[in-house]
XYZ file of C-alpha atoms in Angstrom:
586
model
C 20.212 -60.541 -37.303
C 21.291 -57.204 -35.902
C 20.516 -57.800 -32.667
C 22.252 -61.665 -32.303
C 25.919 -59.758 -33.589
C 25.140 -57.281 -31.051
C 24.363 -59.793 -28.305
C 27.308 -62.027 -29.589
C 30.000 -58.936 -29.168
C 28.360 -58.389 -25.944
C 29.004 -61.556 -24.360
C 32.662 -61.717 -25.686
C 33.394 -58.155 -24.773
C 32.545 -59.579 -20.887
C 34.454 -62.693 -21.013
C 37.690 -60.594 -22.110
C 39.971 -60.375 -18.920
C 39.864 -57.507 -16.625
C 43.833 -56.740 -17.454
C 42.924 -56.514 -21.016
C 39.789 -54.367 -20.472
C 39.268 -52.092 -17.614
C 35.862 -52.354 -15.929
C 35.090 -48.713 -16.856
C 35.377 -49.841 -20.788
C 33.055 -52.635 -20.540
C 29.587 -50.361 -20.921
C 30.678 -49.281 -23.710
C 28.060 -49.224 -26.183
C 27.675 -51.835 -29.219
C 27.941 -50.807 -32.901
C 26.885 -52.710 -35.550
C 26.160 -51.643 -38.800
C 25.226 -53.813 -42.190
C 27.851 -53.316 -44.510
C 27.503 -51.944 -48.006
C 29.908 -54.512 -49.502
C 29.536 -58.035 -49.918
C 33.100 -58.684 -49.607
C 33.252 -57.257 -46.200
C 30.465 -59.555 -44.843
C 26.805 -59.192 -43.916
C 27.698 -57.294 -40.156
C 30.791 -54.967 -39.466
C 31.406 -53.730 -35.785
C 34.215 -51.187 -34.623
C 34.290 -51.842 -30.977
C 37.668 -53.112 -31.456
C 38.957 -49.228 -32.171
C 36.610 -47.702 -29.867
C 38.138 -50.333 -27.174
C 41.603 -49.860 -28.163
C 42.526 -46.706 -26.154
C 41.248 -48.219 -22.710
C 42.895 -51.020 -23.734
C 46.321 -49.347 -24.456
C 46.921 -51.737 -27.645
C 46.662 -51.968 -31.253
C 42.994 -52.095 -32.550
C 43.804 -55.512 -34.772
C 44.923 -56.986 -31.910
C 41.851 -56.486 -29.443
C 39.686 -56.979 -32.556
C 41.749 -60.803 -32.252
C 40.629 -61.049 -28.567
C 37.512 -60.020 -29.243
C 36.877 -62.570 -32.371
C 38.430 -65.344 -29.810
C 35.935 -64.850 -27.133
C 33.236 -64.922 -29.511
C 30.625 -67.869 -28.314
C 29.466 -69.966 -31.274
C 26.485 -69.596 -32.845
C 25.248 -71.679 -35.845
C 24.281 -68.434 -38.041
C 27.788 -67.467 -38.059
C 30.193 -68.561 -41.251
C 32.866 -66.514 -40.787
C 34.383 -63.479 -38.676
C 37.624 -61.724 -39.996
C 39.416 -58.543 -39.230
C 39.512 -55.726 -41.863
C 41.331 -52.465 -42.376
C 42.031 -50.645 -38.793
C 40.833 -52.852 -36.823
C 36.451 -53.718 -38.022
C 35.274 -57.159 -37.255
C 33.362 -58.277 -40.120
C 30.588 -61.007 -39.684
C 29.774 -63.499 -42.462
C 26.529 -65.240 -41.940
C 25.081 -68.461 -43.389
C 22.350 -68.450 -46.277
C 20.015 -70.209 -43.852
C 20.601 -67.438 -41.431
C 18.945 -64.731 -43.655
C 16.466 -67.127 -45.354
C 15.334 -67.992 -41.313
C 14.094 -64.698 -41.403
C 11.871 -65.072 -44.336
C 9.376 -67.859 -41.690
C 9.779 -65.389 -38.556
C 7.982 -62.776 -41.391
C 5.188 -65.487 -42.234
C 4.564 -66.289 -38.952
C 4.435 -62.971 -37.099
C 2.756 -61.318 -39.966
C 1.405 -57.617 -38.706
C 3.382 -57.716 -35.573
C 6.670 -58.173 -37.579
C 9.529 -55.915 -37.207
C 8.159 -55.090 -33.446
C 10.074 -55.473 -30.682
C 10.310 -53.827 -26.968
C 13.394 -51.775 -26.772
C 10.976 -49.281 -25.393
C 10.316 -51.319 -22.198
C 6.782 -49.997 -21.935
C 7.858 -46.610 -21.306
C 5.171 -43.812 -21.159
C 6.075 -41.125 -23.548
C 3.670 -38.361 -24.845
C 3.632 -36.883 -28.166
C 1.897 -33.627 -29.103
C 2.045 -32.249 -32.402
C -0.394 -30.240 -34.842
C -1.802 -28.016 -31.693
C -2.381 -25.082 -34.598
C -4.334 -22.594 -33.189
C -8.376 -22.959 -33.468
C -8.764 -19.329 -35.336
C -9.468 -21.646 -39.448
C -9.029 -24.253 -41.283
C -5.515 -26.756 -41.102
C -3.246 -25.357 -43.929
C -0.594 -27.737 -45.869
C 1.995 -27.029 -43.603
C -0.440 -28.130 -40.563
C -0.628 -31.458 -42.563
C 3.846 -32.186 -42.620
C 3.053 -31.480 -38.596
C 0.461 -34.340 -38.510
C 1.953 -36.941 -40.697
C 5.666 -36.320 -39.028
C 3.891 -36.328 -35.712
C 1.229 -39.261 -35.858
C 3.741 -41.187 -38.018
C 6.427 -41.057 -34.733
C 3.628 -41.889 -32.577
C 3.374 -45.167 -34.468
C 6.706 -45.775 -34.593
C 7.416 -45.130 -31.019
C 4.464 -47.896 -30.150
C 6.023 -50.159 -32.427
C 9.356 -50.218 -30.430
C 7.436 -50.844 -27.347
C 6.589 -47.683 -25.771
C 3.221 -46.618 -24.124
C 2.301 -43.612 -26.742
C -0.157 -41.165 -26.235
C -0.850 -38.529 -28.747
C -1.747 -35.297 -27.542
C -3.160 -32.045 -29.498
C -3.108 -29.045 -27.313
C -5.778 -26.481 -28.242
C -4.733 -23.145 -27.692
C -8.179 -21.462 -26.671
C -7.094 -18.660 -24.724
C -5.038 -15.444 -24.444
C -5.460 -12.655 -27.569
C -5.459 -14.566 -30.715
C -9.329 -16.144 -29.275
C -10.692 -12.993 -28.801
C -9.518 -11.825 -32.266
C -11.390 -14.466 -33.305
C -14.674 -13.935 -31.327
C -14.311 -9.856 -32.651
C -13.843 -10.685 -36.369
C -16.393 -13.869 -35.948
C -19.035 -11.170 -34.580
C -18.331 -8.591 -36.908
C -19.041 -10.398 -39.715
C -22.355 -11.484 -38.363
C -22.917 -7.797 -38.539
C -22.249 -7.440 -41.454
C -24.950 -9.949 -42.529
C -27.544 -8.399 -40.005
C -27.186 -5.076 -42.615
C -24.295 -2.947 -40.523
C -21.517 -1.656 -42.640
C -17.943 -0.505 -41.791
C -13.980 -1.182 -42.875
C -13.208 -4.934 -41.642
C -10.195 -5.142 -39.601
C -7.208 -5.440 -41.324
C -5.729 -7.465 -37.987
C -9.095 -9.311 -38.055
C -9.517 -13.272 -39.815
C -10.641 -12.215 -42.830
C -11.707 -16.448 -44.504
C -14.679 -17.351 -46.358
C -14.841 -19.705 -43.232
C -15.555 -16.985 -40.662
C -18.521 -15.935 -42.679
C -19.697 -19.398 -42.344
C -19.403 -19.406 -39.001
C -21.091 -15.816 -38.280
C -24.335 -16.973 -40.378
C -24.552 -20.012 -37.627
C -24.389 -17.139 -35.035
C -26.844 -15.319 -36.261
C -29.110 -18.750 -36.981
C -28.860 -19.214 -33.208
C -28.875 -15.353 -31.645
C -30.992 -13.865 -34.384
C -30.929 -10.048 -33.948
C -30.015 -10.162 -29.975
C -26.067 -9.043 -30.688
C -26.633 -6.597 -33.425
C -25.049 -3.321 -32.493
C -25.093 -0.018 -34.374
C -21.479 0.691 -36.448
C -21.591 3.993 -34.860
C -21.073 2.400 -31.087
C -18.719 0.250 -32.320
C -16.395 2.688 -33.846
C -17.079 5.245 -31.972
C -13.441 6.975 -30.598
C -11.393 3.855 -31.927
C -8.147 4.672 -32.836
C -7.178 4.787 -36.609
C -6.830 1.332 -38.410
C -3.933 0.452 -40.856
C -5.793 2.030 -43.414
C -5.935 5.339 -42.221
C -2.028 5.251 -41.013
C -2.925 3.285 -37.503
C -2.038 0.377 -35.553
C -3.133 -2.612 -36.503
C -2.733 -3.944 -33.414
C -3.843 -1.184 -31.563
C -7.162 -1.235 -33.801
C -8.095 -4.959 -33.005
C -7.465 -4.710 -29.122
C -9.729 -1.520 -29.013
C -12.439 -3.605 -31.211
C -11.957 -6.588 -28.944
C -13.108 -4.301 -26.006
C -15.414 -2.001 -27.424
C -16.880 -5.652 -28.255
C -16.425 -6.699 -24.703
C -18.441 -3.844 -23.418
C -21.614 -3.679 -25.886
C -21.913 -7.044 -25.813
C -21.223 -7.809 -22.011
C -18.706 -10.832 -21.060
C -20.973 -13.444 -21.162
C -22.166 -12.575 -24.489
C -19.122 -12.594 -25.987
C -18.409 -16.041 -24.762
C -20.640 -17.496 -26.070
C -19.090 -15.869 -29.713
C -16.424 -16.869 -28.956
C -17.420 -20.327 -28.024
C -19.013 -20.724 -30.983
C -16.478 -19.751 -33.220
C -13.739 -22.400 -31.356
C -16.574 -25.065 -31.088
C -16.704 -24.608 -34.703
C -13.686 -24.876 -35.911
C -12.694 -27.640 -33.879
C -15.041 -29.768 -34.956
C -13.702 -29.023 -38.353
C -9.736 -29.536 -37.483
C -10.821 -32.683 -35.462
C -13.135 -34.313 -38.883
C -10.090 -32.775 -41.202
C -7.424 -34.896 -39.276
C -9.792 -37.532 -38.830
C -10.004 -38.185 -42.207
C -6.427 -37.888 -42.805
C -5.791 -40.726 -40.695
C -4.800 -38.384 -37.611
C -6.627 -39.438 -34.464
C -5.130 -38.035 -30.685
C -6.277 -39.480 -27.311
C -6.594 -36.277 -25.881
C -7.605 -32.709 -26.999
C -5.783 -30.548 -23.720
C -7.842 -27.585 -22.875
C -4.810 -24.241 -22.292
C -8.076 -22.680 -21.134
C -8.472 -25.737 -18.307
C -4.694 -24.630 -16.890
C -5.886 -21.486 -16.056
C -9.554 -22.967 -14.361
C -8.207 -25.423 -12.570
C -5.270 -23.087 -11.393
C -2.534 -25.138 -12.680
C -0.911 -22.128 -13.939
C -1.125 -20.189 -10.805
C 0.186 -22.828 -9.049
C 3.050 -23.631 -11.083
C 4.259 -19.946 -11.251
C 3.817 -19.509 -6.963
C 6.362 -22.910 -6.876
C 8.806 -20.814 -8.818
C 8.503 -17.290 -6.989
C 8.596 -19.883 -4.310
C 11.732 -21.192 -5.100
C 13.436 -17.908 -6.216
C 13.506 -18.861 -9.864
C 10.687 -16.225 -10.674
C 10.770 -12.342 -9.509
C 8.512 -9.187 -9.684
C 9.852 -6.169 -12.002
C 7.716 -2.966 -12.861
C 4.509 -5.238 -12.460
C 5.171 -8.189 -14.017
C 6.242 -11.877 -13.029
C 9.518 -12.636 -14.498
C 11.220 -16.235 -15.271
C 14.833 -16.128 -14.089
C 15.889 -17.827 -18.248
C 18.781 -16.351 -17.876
C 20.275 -19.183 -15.079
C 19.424 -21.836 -17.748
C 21.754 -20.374 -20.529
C 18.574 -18.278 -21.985
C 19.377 -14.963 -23.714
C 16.846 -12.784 -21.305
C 14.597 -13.530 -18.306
C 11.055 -13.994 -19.962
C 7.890 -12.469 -18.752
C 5.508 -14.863 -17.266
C 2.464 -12.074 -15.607
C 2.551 -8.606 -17.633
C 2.203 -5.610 -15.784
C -1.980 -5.563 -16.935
C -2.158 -9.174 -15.415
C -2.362 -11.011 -18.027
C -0.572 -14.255 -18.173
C 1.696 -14.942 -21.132
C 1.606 -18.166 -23.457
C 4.933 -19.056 -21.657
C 3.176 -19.563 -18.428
C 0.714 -21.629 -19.632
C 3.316 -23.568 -20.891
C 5.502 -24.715 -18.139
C 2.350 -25.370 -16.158
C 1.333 -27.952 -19.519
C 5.199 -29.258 -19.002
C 4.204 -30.007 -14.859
C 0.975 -32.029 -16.222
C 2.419 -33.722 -18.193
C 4.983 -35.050 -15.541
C 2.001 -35.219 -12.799
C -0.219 -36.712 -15.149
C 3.603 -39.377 -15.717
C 4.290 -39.332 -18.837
C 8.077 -40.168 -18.221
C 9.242 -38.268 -21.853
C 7.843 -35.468 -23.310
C 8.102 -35.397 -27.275
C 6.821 -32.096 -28.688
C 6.595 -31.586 -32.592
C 6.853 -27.734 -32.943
C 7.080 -25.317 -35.863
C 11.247 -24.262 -36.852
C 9.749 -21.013 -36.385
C 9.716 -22.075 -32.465
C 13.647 -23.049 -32.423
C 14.091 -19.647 -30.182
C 11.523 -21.650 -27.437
C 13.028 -24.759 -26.450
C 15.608 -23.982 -24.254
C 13.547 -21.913 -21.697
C 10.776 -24.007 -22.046
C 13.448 -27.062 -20.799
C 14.945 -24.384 -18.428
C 10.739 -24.088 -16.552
C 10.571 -27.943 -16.478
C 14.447 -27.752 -14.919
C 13.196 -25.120 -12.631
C 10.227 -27.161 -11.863
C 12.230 -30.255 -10.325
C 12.378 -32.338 -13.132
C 14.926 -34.007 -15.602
C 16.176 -32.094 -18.522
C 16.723 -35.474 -20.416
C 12.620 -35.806 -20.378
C 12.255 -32.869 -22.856
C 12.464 -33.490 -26.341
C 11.453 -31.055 -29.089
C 11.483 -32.279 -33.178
C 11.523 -28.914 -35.080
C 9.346 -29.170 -38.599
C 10.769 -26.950 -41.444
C 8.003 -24.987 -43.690
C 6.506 -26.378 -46.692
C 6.549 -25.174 -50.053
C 2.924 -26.383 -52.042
C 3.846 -26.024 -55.701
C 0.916 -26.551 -58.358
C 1.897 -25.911 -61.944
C 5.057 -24.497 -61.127
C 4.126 -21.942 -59.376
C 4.097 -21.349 -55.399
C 0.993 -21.352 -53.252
C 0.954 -18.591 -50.251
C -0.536 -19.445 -47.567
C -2.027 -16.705 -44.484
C -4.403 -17.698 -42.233
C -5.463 -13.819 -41.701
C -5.952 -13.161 -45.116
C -8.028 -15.780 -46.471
C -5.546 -16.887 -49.104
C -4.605 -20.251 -47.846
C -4.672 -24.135 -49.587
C -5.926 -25.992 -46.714
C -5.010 -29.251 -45.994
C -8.337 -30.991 -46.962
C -7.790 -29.226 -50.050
C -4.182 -30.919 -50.540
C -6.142 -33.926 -49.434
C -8.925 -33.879 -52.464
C -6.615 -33.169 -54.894
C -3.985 -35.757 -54.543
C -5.140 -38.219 -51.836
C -4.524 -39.187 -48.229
C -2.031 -41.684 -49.689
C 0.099 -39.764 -51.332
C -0.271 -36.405 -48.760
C 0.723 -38.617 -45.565
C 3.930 -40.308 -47.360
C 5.141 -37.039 -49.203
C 4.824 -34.787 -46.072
C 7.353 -37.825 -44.685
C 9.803 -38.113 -47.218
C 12.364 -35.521 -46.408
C 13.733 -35.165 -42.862
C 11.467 -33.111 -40.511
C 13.986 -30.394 -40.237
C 14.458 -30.016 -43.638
C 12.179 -27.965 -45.757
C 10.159 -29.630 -48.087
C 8.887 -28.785 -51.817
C 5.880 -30.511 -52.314
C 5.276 -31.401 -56.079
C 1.481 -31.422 -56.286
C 2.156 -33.002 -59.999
C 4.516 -36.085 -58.841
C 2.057 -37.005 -55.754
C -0.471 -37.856 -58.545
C 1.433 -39.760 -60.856
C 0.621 -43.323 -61.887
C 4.359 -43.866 -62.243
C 7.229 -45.171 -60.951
C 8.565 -41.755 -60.301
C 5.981 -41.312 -57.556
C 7.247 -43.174 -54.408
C 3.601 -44.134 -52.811
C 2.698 -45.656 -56.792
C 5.539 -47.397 -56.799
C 5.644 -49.162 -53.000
C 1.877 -49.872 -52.990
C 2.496 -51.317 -56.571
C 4.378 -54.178 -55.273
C 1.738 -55.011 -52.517
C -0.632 -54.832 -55.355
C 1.624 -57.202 -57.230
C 1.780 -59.879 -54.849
C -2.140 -59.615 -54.437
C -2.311 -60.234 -58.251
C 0.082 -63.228 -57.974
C -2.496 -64.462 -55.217
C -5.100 -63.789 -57.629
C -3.268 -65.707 -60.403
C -2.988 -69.049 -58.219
C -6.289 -69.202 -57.908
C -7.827 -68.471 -61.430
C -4.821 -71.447 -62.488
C -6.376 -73.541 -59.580
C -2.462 -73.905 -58.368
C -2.520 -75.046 -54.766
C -0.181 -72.534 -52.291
C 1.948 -75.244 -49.517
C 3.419 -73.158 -46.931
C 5.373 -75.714 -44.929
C 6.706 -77.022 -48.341
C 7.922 -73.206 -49.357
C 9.996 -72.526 -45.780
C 11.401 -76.133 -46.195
C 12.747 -75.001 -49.852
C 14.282 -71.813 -49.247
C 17.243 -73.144 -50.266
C 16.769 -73.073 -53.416
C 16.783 -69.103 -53.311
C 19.804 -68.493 -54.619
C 19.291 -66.173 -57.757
C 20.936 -62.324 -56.855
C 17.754 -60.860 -56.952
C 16.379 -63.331 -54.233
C 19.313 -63.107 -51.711
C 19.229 -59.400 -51.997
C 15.201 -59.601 -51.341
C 15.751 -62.055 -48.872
C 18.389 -59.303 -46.675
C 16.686 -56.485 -47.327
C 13.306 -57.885 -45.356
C 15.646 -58.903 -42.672
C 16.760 -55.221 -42.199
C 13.348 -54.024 -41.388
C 13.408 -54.932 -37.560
C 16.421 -52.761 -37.643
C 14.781 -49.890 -39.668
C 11.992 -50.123 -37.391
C 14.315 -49.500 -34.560
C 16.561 -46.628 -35.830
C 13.564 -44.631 -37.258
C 11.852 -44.600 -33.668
C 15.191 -44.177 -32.061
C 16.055 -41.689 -34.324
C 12.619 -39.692 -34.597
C 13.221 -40.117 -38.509
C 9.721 -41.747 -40.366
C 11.686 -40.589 -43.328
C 14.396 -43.598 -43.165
C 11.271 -45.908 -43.642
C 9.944 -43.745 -46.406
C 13.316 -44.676 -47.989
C 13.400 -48.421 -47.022
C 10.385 -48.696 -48.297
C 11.547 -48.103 -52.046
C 14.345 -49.857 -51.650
C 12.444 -52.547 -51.074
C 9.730 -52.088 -53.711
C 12.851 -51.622 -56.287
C 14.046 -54.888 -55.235
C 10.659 -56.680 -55.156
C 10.141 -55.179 -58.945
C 13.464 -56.345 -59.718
C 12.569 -59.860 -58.930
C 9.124 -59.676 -60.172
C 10.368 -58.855 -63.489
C 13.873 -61.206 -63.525
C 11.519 -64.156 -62.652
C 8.412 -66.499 -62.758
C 7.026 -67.430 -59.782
C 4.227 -69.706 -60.667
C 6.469 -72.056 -62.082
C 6.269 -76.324 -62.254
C 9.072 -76.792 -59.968
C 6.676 -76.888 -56.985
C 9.092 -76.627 -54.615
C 10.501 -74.202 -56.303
C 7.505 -71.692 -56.530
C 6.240 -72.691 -53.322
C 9.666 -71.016 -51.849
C 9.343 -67.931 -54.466
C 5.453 -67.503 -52.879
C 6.882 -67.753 -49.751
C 9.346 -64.318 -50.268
C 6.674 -62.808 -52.730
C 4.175 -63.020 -50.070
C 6.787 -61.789 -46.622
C 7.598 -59.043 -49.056
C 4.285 -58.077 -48.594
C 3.773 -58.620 -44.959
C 6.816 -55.925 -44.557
C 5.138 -54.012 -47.117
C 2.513 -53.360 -45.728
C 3.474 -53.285 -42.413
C 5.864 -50.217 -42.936
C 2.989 -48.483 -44.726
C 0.810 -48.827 -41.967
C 3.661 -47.335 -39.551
C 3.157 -44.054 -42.261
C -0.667 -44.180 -42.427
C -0.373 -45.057 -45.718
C -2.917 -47.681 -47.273
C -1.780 -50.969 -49.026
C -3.949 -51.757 -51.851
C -4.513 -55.214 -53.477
C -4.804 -53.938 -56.847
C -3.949 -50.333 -58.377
């Protein structure tokens, strides 16, 4: 219904004469919103006011031209003029109940549409680094993510769902160093473990497959390892310092190609694990993008020589610097240290020129708030690189706060002392974990209330959405254990006997979910259809419980099966936008 008031102000906004409305005016954008108030109509628009300035005249009075050059259209009762200057639209009951047969006969693909015109956009989120397990605040990243994915494919665009693994640069060969010290540790060696090292159950799991597969062949005595090493933390050191002297004392006992193939191990390992973890959780990508591949194939090499090339790079006591600074950054950033060594940056804006080469024609990435500091030179390499600002798009997710008996869970992937996600998973469900992470707005932080997620209540918001799906399934259930025949064509011709409050404000709210559809992909927000969602499971249980639907009036019930079961199509449709399940009985 949205769209037919926004077509209808579209086509009377161009037949308004040229001395009322300059031509400049005339793109201006159409506004409609539902109104909140009965008594102001179904549809308010203020074009009127935004027109009035161009126009050089009061807002009621273009609102008038604007209400006279509306074409007629049969779903239309009524358009008035309210307060400054809003054109409120009035529809009739058949309008709204129309919508009610468009649900029944589209089923799964209802609430689609194509505003995205088939546009190729790609969306990476998750992308945590491959050094353990996903943690709970990995998990908001994938549900936000996967959950705008669906939405964005919903709205017509060509989606593809990207997970970048990380699996080069420094953080790797901490994890090759702590993955092979470990399997030292089980061959019999003994020394202080690395307080800069990964220090989870999960690396000792993965050490005991290395030395399943290398045996003895990469045991080396404690005393060459530590030999000379500066001090550790422990003994008043540098961490840092410590683990980058391990990491080559490493390198050199064990030879480069040894030490691949630890660290090979240990990434093969635990991506196999992150991949089966999302997997389960509903989270599946189309590609896994190799950072390590950038740098084989040269892609990074290249993409830094185009901007030397183009003066937007420079060379300053050894290193390769980005010029940040003439995009509105706060400092140039390094790109090539001194050593040689590339920096994550680099491999960045050479990921931002595949993904244009490779055209995608938008570029959505889901980052950590943690990363706000990143986006604008990020935008200012892809500037740099030749190609449109408007492409890049970054949705920041705030932190989440796991809280189990009232107390607050601490997570650290160094340490050990983390809740994983596939232990937020076991303990409350997929279910309840994919909706919950989805709730709040991505960029606010979110309190996760272990307790609430596993209700059986009405409190919880996944209980009480899939319990009207469930409700209508035990309705089905109930016509045939009474051996009362469903007739569909009889129900859409007797919608008009839904006229009980609770059925006309059913009847608009499933209308609204195009709409929803279309503002939370336009928007970015999955959390809008979180909250449509109970809106329309409180209005479903308010019917449910205010009437009968099996009833003798045949006609009658046949028109209250027909909303019981579109209310269920949209139902389940919007859970399956969230990855959330829709069970026929709970």
């Amino acid at each position: 219904m949205k769209t037919l008031i926004e077509s209808l102000l579209r086509d009377a906004l161009e037949r308004l004469p040229a001395d009322l409305v300059p031509a400049a005016a005339r793109g201006a954008s159409i506004e409609v919103e539902r109104t909140r108030d009965p008594g102001h109509g179904d549809f308010a628009s203020n074009l009127a006011m935004r027109l009035a300035k161009a126009a050089r005249l009061n807002p009621r009075n273009v609102a008038e031209a604007l209400i006279a050059a509306l074409p007629a259209n049969p779903a239309v009762r009524e358009v008035r003029i309210a307060g400054p200057g809003f054109i409120n639209f009035f529809l009739h009951a058949d309008a709204h109940l129309g919508e009610v047969g468009r649900i029944l006969a589209q089923g799964s693909d209802y609430g689609r549409s194509q505003i995205g015109a088939g546009r190729s956009v790609v969306v990476e989120f998750v992308s945590a680094n491959p050094t353990g397990p996903l943690h709970v605040g990995h998990g908001r990243h994938a549900a936000y993510g996967a959950s705008l994915a669906n939405l964005l494919e919903a709205v017509g665009y060509r989606v593809a769902r990207e997970y970048y693994v990380n699996d080069a640069g420094r953080q790797m060969e901490i994890l090759a160093a702590s993955t092979w010290l470990r399997y030292l540790e089980l061959c019999g060696e003994r020394f202080a473990f690395p307080a800069n090292g990964y220090r989870g159950d999960y690396i000792v799991a993965i050490a005991q497959k290395l030395r399943d597969a290398q045996g003895s062949a990469l045991v080396r005595p404690a005393g060459e390892i530590l030999a000379g090493l500066p001090p550790d933390e422990s003994a008043g050191g540098d961490k840092d310092l410590y683990i980058d002297a391990v990491i080559a004392r490493a390198r050199a006992l064990l030879g480069e190609g040894a030490f691949r193939r630890v660290l090979d191990l240990a990434l093969t390992d635990i991506l196999d694990d992150i991949r089966a973890d999302l997997a389960e959780f509903g989270v599946t990508f189309d590609s896994w993008f190799s950072e390590r591949s950038l740098s084989d194939s040269g892609a990074v090499d290249r993409a830094l020589a185009a901007l030397e090339a183009a003066g937007h790079a420079y060379r300053k006591d050894g290193a390769l610097w980005f010029r940040s600074t003439d995009y509105g950054d706060e400092k140039d950033r390094v790109m090539v240290r001194e050593n040689g060594a590339k920096t994550y940056f680099a491999s960045d804006i050479a990921l931002v020129l595949n993904k244009r080469q490779r055209g995608f024609e938008h570029l959505i990435y889901v980052w950590g708030a943690d990363h706000h500091g990143y986006i604008s030179r990020l935008r200012a390499g892809l500037i740099a690189l030749g190609g449109p600002p408007e492409c890049f798009e970054v949705r920041l997710v705030q932190f989440v706060s796991l809280f189990r008996g009232g107390e607050k869970a601490q997570m650290s992937t160094r340490s050990g002392e983390f809740v994983t996600l596939r232990d937020l998973r076991r303990e409350v469900g997929n279910d309840a974990a994919r909706l919950f992470y989805v709730m709040r707005s991505n960029d606010q932080h979110l309190d996760f209330d272990l307790e609430l997620a596993k209700a059986r209540s009405n409190d919880n918001p996944v209980y009480y959405v899939q319990y009207a799906h469930a409700r209508v399934a035990s309705v089905r259930r109930q016509l045939e254990e009474r051996a009362v025949a469903y007739d569909p064509a009889r129900g859409l011709a007797s919608l008009g006997r839904l006229t009980e409050p609770q059925e006309v404000a059913l009847v608009k709210r499933l209308g609204s979910y195009p709409e929803t559809v279309q503002h939370c992909a336009q928007q970015r927000a999955p959390h809008a259809l979180v909250h449509y969602l109970r809106d329309l499971a409180n209005d479903f249980h308010t019917y449910y419980s205010a009437h009968q639907f099996i009833v003798d009036d045949a006609p009658l019930r046949d028109a209250r099966l027909a909303l019981a079961f579109a209310a269920q199509i949209v139902i389940r449709n919007g859970l399956g936008l969230l990855g959330v399940s829709a069970p026929e009985t709970m």
